[in-house]
Coordinates of C-alpha atoms in Angstrom, one line a residue:
X634 CA 0.0 0.0 0.0
X635 CA 2.9 2.4 0.7
X636 CA 4.3 1.7 -2.7
X637 CA 0.9 2.3 -4.3
X638 CA 0.5 5.6 -2.4
X639 CA 4.0 6.6 -3.5
X640 CA 3.2 5.8 -7.1
X641 CA 5.7 3.0 -7.4
X642 CA 3.1 0.2 -7.9
X643 CA -0.2 0.0 -9.6
X644 CA -3.3 -1.2 -7.8
X645 CA -4.5 -4.4 -9.6
X646 CA -7.6 -6.4 -8.8
X647 CA -5.7 -9.1 -6.8
X648 CA -3.9 -6.5 -4.6
X649 CA -7.2 -4.6 -4.0
X650 CA -9.0 -7.7 -2.9
X651 CA -6.0 -8.6 -0.6
X652 CA -6.1 -5.2 1.0
X653 CA -9.9 -5.4 1.5
X654 CA -9.5 -8.9 3.1
X655 CA -6.9 -7.4 5.5
X656 CA -9.2 -4.7 6.6
X657 CA -12.2 -7.1 7.0
X658 CA -10.0 -9.3 9.2
X659 CA -9.0 -6.2 11.2
X660 CA -12.5 -5.0 11.7
X661 CA -15.2 -7.7 11.8
X662 CA -18.0 -5.1 11.2
X663 CA -16.4 -3.9 7.9
X664 CA -17.7 -5.7 4.8
X665 CA -16.9 -4.5 1.3
X666 CA -19.4 -5.2 -1.5
X667 CA -18.1 -6.1 -4.9
X668 CA -21.6 -5.8 -6.4
X669 CA -21.2 -3.5 -9.4
X670 CA -24.9 -3.0 -9.7
X671 CA -24.6 -0.7 -6.6
X672 CA -22.7 1.8 -8.8
X673 CA -25.6 2.0 -11.3
X674 CA -28.1 2.4 -8.5
X675 CA -26.0 5.1 -6.8
X676 CA -25.4 6.9 -10.1
X677 CA -29.2 7.0 -10.8
X678 CA -29.8 8.2 -7.3
X679 CA -27.3 11.1 -7.6
X680 CA -29.1 12.4 -10.7
X681 CA -32.4 12.0 -8.9
X682 CA -30.9 14.3 -6.2
X683 CA -29.7 16.8 -8.8
X684 CA -33.2 17.0 -10.2
X685 CA -34.6 17.6 -6.7
X686 CA -32.1 20.5 -6.3
X687 CA -33.1 22.0 -9.6
X688 CA -36.9 21.6 -9.1
X689 CA -36.8 22.4 -5.4
X690 CA -38.4 19.1 -4.4
X691 CA -35.7 18.1 -1.9
X692 CA -37.9 18.9 1.2
X693 CA -40.0 15.9 0.3
X694 CA -37.0 13.8 -0.7
X695 CA -35.0 14.3 2.5
X696 CA -36.0 11.0 4.1
X697 CA -35.0 9.2 1.0
X698 CA -31.6 11.0 0.9
X699 CA -31.0 10.3 4.6
X700 CA -31.9 6.7 4.1
X701 CA -29.3 6.4 1.3
X702 CA -26.6 7.9 3.4
X703 CA -27.5 5.6 6.4
X704 CA -27.0 2.5 4.2
X705 CA -23.3 1.6 4.4
X706 CA -23.6 -0.8 1.5
X707 CA -23.0 2.1 -0.9
X708 CA -20.2 3.6 1.2
X709 CA -18.4 0.3 1.5
X710 CA -18.5 -0.5 -2.2
X711 CA -17.3 0.7 -5.6
X712 CA -20.1 3.3 -5.3
X713 CA -18.1 5.1 -2.5
X714 CA -17.5 8.3 -4.6
X715 CA -21.2 8.4 -5.6
X716 CA -22.0 8.0 -1.9
X717 CA -19.8 11.1 -1.1
X718 CA -21.6 13.1 -3.7
X719 CA -25.0 12.4 -2.2
X720 CA -23.5 13.3 1.2
X721 CA -22.3 16.6 -0.1
X722 CA -25.8 17.3 -1.6
X723 CA -27.3 16.6 1.7
X724 CA -24.9 18.9 3.5
X725 CA -25.4 21.6 0.9
X726 CA -29.2 21.4 1.6
X727 CA -28.4 21.7 5.3
X728 CA -26.3 24.9 4.4
X729 CA -23.1 23.4 5.7
X730 CA -19.6 24.2 4.4
X731 CA -18.7 21.6 1.8
X732 CA -15.7 23.3 0.2
X733 CA -13.1 20.8 1.5
X734 CA -15.2 17.7 0.8
X735 CA -16.2 18.7 -2.7
X736 CA -12.6 19.7 -3.5
X737 CA -11.6 16.2 -2.5
X738 CA -14.1 14.7 -4.9
X739 CA -13.0 17.1 -7.7
X740 CA -9.4 16.2 -7.2
X741 CA -10.1 12.5 -7.3
X742 CA -10.9 12.7 -11.0
X743 CA -13.1 9.7 -10.5
X744 CA -16.1 10.7 -12.6
X745 CA -16.4 10.7 -16.4
X746 CA -19.8 12.5 -16.7
X747 CA -19.2 16.3 -16.8
X748 CA -22.5 16.9 -14.9
X749 CA -20.8 15.5 -11.8
X750 CA -18.1 18.2 -11.9
X751 CA -20.7 20.9 -12.7
X752 CA -22.6 19.9 -9.6
X753 CA -19.5 19.6 -7.4
X754 CA -18.1 23.0 -8.5
X755 CA -21.5 24.5 -7.9
X756 CA -21.7 23.1 -4.3
X757 CA -18.1 24.2 -3.8
X758 CA -19.0 27.8 -4.9
X759 CA -22.2 27.9 -2.8
X760 CA -20.4 26.7 0.3
X761 CA -18.1 28.7 2.6
X762 CA -18.5 32.0 4.4
X763 CA -18.2 35.0 2.2
X764 CA -16.0 37.4 4.1
X765 CA -13.4 38.9 1.7
X766 CA -12.3 39.4 -1.9
X767 CA -10.2 36.2 -1.9
X768 CA -13.1 34.0 -0.8
X769 CA -15.4 35.8 -3.2
X770 CA -13.0 35.2 -6.2
X771 CA -12.6 31.6 -5.2
X772 CA -16.4 31.1 -5.2
X773 CA -16.8 32.9 -8.5
X774 CA -14.1 30.7 -10.1
X775 CA -15.9 27.6 -8.9
X776 CA -19.1 28.7 -10.5
X777 CA -17.4 29.6 -13.8
X778 CA -15.9 26.1 -13.8
X779 CA -19.3 24.6 -13.1
X780 CA -20.8 26.5 -16.0
X781 CA -17.9 25.3 -18.2
X782 CA -18.7 21.6 -17.4
X783 CA -22.4 22.4 -18.1
X784 CA -21.6 23.8 -21.6
X785 CA -21.5 20.5 -23.5
X786 CA -23.8 18.5 -21.1
X787 CA -27.1 19.8 -22.5
X788 CA -28.5 20.4 -19.0
X789 CA -30.5 23.6 -18.9
X790 CA -31.8 22.9 -15.4
X791 CA -28.3 22.4 -13.9
X792 CA -27.1 25.5 -15.7
X793 CA -30.0 27.5 -14.3
X794 CA -29.2 26.3 -10.8
X795 CA -25.6 27.3 -11.0
X796 CA -26.5 30.7 -12.3
X797 CA -29.0 31.1 -9.5
X798 CA -26.3 30.4 -6.9
X799 CA -23.8 32.7 -8.7
X800 CA -26.3 35.6 -8.6
X801 CA -26.8 35.0 -4.8
X802 CA -23.1 35.3 -4.2
X803 CA -22.8 38.5 -6.3
X804 CA -25.8 39.9 -4.6
X805 CA -24.1 39.5 -1.2
X806 CA -20.8 40.9 -2.2
X807 CA -20.6 42.8 -5.5
X808 CA -24.1 43.5 -6.6
X809 CA -23.8 44.9 -10.1
X810 CA -21.9 41.8 -11.2
X811 CA -25.1 39.8 -11.1
X812 CA -26.8 41.9 -13.8
X813 CA -25.3 39.9 -16.7
X814 CA -26.7 36.6 -15.4
X815 CA -30.3 37.4 -14.4
X816 CA -32.1 36.9 -17.7
X817 CA -29.9 33.8 -18.6
X818 CA -30.8 32.2 -15.3
X819 CA -34.5 32.6 -15.8
X820 CA -34.3 31.5 -19.4
X821 CA -32.4 28.3 -18.5
X822 CA -34.8 27.4 -15.7
X823 CA -37.9 28.1 -17.9
X824 CA -36.4 26.0 -20.7
X825 CA -35.9 23.1 -18.3
X826 CA -39.4 23.4 -16.9
X827 CA -38.1 24.1 -13.4
X828 CA -40.9 26.5 -12.6
X829 CA -40.6 26.3 -8.9
X830 CA -36.9 27.2 -9.0
X831 CA -37.9 29.9 -11.5
X832 CA -40.2 31.5 -8.9
X833 CA -37.3 31.6 -6.5
X834 CA -35.1 33.2 -9.2
X835 CA -37.7 35.9 -9.8
X836 CA -38.0 36.5 -6.1
X837 CA -34.3 36.8 -5.8
X838 CA -34.3 39.3 -8.8
X839 CA -36.7 41.5 -6.8
X840 CA -34.4 41.3 -3.8
X841 CA -31.5 42.2 -6.0
X842 CA -33.3 45.3 -7.2
X843 CA -33.9 46.3 -3.5
X844 CA -30.2 46.1 -3.0
X845 CA -29.7 48.6 -5.8
X846 CA -32.4 50.9 -4.5
X847 CA -34.7 50.1 -7.5
X848 CA -37.7 49.8 -5.3
X849 CA -40.5 50.2 -8.0
X850 CA -39.0 47.4 -10.1
X851 CA -38.8 45.2 -7.0
X852 CA -42.4 45.9 -6.0
X853 CA -43.6 45.2 -9.6
X854 CA -41.9 41.7 -9.4
X855 CA -43.5 41.0 -6.0
X856 CA -46.9 42.1 -7.3
X857 CA -46.7 39.9 -10.3
X858 CA -45.6 36.9 -8.1
X859 CA -48.5 37.5 -5.7
X860 CA -51.0 37.7 -8.6
X861 CA -49.8 34.3 -9.8
X862 CA -50.7 32.9 -6.4
X863 CA -53.0 30.3 -7.9
X864 CA -50.0 29.0 -9.9
X865 CA -47.7 29.0 -6.9
X866 CA -50.1 27.2 -4.6
X867 CA -47.8 27.0 -1.7
X868 CA -47.8 29.1 1.5
X869 CA -44.0 29.1 1.9
X870 CA -43.3 30.8 -1.4
X871 CA -46.1 33.4 -0.8
X872 CA -44.8 34.1 2.7
X873 CA -41.3 34.7 1.2
X874 CA -42.8 37.1 -1.3
X875 CA -44.6 39.0 1.4
X876 CA -41.5 39.1 3.6
X877 CA -39.4 40.6 0.8
X878 CA -42.2 43.0 -0.2
X879 CA -42.4 44.2 3.5
X880 CA -38.7 44.9 3.6
X881 CA -38.9 46.9 0.3
X882 CA -41.7 49.0 1.9
X883 CA -39.8 49.5 5.1
X884 CA -36.7 50.8 3.3
X885 CA -39.0 53.3 1.5
X886 CA -40.3 54.6 4.8
X887 CA -43.8 53.0 4.2
X888 CA -43.9 51.6 7.7
X889 CA -47.6 50.8 8.0
X890 CA -47.6 49.0 4.6
X891 CA -44.4 47.2 5.6
X892 CA -45.9 45.9 8.9
X893 CA -49.1 44.8 7.1
X894 CA -47.1 42.7 4.6
X895 CA -45.0 41.3 7.4
X896 CA -48.2 40.3 9.2
X897 CA -49.4 38.5 6.1
X898 CA -46.1 36.6 5.9
X899 CA -46.4 35.6 9.6
X900 CA -50.0 34.5 9.1
X901 CA -48.9 32.3 6.3
X902 CA -46.5 30.6 8.7
X903 CA -43.2 32.4 7.9
X904 CA -40.3 31.3 10.1
X905 CA -38.1 33.9 8.7
X906 CA -36.6 35.8 11.7
X907 CA -35.8 38.9 9.6
X908 CA -39.5 40.0 9.4
X909 CA -39.3 40.9 13.1
X910 CA -36.8 43.6 12.1
X911 CA -39.7 45.1 10.0
X912 CA -42.1 44.8 13.0
X913 CA -39.8 46.3 15.6
X914 CA -38.2 49.0 13.6
X915 CA -41.5 49.8 11.7
X916 CA -43.4 50.3 14.9
X917 CA -40.5 52.3 16.4
X918 CA -40.6 54.7 13.5
X919 CA -44.3 55.1 13.8
X920 CA -43.9 56.0 17.5
X921 CA -45.7 52.9 18.7
X922 CA -43.1 51.9 21.2
X923 CA -45.3 49.3 23.0
X924 CA -45.9 47.4 19.8
X925 CA -42.2 47.5 19.0
X926 CA -41.4 46.0 22.4
X927 CA -44.0 43.3 21.9
X928 CA -42.5 42.4 18.6
X929 CA -39.1 42.0 20.1
X930 CA -40.6 39.8 22.9
X931 CA -42.4 37.7 20.3
X932 CA -39.2 37.3 18.4
X933 CA -37.3 36.0 21.4
X934 CA -40.1 33.6 22.3
X935 CA -40.4 32.3 18.7
X936 CA -36.8 31.4 17.8
X937 CA -34.2 29.2 19.3
X938 CA -30.6 30.5 19.6
X939 CA -28.6 30.3 16.4
X940 CA -26.0 32.7 14.8
X941 CA -28.6 34.6 12.7
X942 CA -31.1 34.9 15.5
X943 CA -28.3 36.1 17.9
X944 CA -27.2 38.7 15.3
X945 CA -30.7 40.1 15.0
X946 CA -31.1 40.0 18.8
X947 CA -28.0 42.2 19.1
X948 CA -29.7 44.8 17.0
X949 CA -32.8 44.6 19.2
X950 CA -30.7 45.1 22.3
X951 CA -29.5 48.4 20.9
X952 CA -33.0 49.4 19.7
X953 CA -34.4 48.7 23.2
X954 CA -31.9 50.9 24.9
X955 CA -32.7 53.7 22.4
X956 CA -36.5 53.3 23.1
X957 CA -35.8 53.4 26.8
X958 CA -33.8 56.6 26.4
X959 CA -30.8 54.9 27.8
X960 CA -27.2 55.3 26.7
X961 CA -26.0 52.7 24.2
X962 CA -22.5 51.5 25.3
X963 CA -19.9 51.6 22.5
X964 CA -19.0 48.0 23.0
X965 CA -22.6 46.9 22.0
X966 CA -22.4 48.9 18.8
X967 CA -18.8 47.7 17.9
X968 CA -19.8 44.1 18.6
X969 CA -22.7 44.4 16.2
X970 CA -20.5 46.1 13.6
X971 CA -18.0 43.2 13.7
X972 CA -20.9 40.7 12.9
X973 CA -22.2 42.6 9.9
X974 CA -19.8 41.0 7.3
X975 CA -21.0 37.5 8.4
X976 CA -24.6 38.4 7.7
X977 CA -24.6 40.4 4.5
X978 CA -27.8 38.9 3.3
X979 CA -29.8 40.4 6.3
X980 CA -28.9 43.9 5.0
X981 CA -29.3 45.2 8.5
X982 CA -27.1 48.2 7.6
X983 CA -30.1 49.8 5.9
X984 CA -31.9 50.3 9.2
X985 CA -29.0 50.2 11.7
X986 CA -27.1 53.2 10.3
X987 CA -30.1 55.6 10.2
X988 CA -31.0 54.5 13.7
X989 CA -27.6 55.2 15.1
X990 CA -27.2 58.4 13.1
X991 CA -30.5 59.7 14.7
X992 CA -29.4 58.5 18.1
X993 CA -26.1 60.4 18.0
X994 CA -27.8 63.5 16.7
X995 CA -30.3 63.4 19.6
X996 CA -27.3 63.3 22.0
X997 CA -25.6 66.2 20.2
X998 CA -22.7 63.9 19.2
X999 CA -22.5 65.2 15.7
X1000 CA -19.0 63.9 15.1
X1001 CA -20.2 60.3 15.9
X1002 CA -23.3 60.9 13.7
X1003 CA -21.0 61.9 10.8
X1004 CA -18.9 58.8 11.4
X1005 CA -22.0 56.6 11.1
X1006 CA -23.2 58.5 8.0
X1007 CA -19.8 57.9 6.4
X1008 CA -20.1 54.2 7.1
X1009 CA -23.6 54.1 5.6
X1010 CA -22.4 55.9 2.4
X1011 CA -19.4 53.5 2.2
X1012 CA -21.8 50.5 2.6
X1013 CA -24.1 51.8 -0.2
X1014 CA -21.2 52.3 -2.6
X1015 CA -19.6 49.0 -1.7
X1016 CA -22.9 47.0 -2.0
X1017 CA -23.5 48.2 -5.5
X1018 CA -20.0 47.6 -6.9

């Protein structure tokens, strides 16, 4: 085995079986299957999973995916690499970082079908925490490679999925870069008949327009999506539309309208914690401090602790102190500032900076207010690059 690893000896069939026999004797619970039909079964299942990603049917397929991963017959067979692909798909759905594991599969050069590498590079690009230019460029390069493998594979759905993820990364980091991919993404998904994913792409397009401050264009997309409610026929999508529309109204200062749309999202069962920013900040701006406090209390009772919830709660701690006419310690503000790069998609800056600017002006701390205004201007310029 040392010679094989050093490249001094080839792995032939007899040597492989001898190595397997050694490990089976070493571990009585380990049994390797030489059944080649498992490869065909695993290959078919991988493409079934890819289709579930494209058509957004994976919520109903999760039990089947988990069942596949739990069966060690695929892991301990010639279908090992297929097994790892399914595992990566599962972790991608769970929004876990798969960069290292997908890179391992890419470097293995095991697969012949280019669609495998298109998928693996897509998952590689969609994984990881987007914090700096270096990581951003690495993710963009992964997506470009994924699109390259898609080029000759005649797979419009997979291409649409890759473009969808590419747009999400651009939206978080360098917004204007997404413009060139918006129409192509929708065209690819429509051509593939992936209408559910197409709805998500249109919703994301509206959110993209909000980021650019093109509020009328965003609202038009949301209205069109709401009017096609009979075609959507699912509460989760409609609640997402309402949540995005409420955020758009909030940023335009239409606080009553924003709150009403957030209420609709909540009635439809939305578990999106960000809508409570709309409730709390919207009521605060309307001067209804009691309702703002109640919204924050409901938020804390409704969600378990996780990084995103803790981040939003840090903002609420500052908002509460301002509503109580109490001094906001610098460490609370700086602690929240440090978290902002990790939660770009929340876009909290759009309400945080105006809140802090008004707060410092009310104290007569105009130098601090100017510092906040400068940060806000820098954010707006940076977000649209």
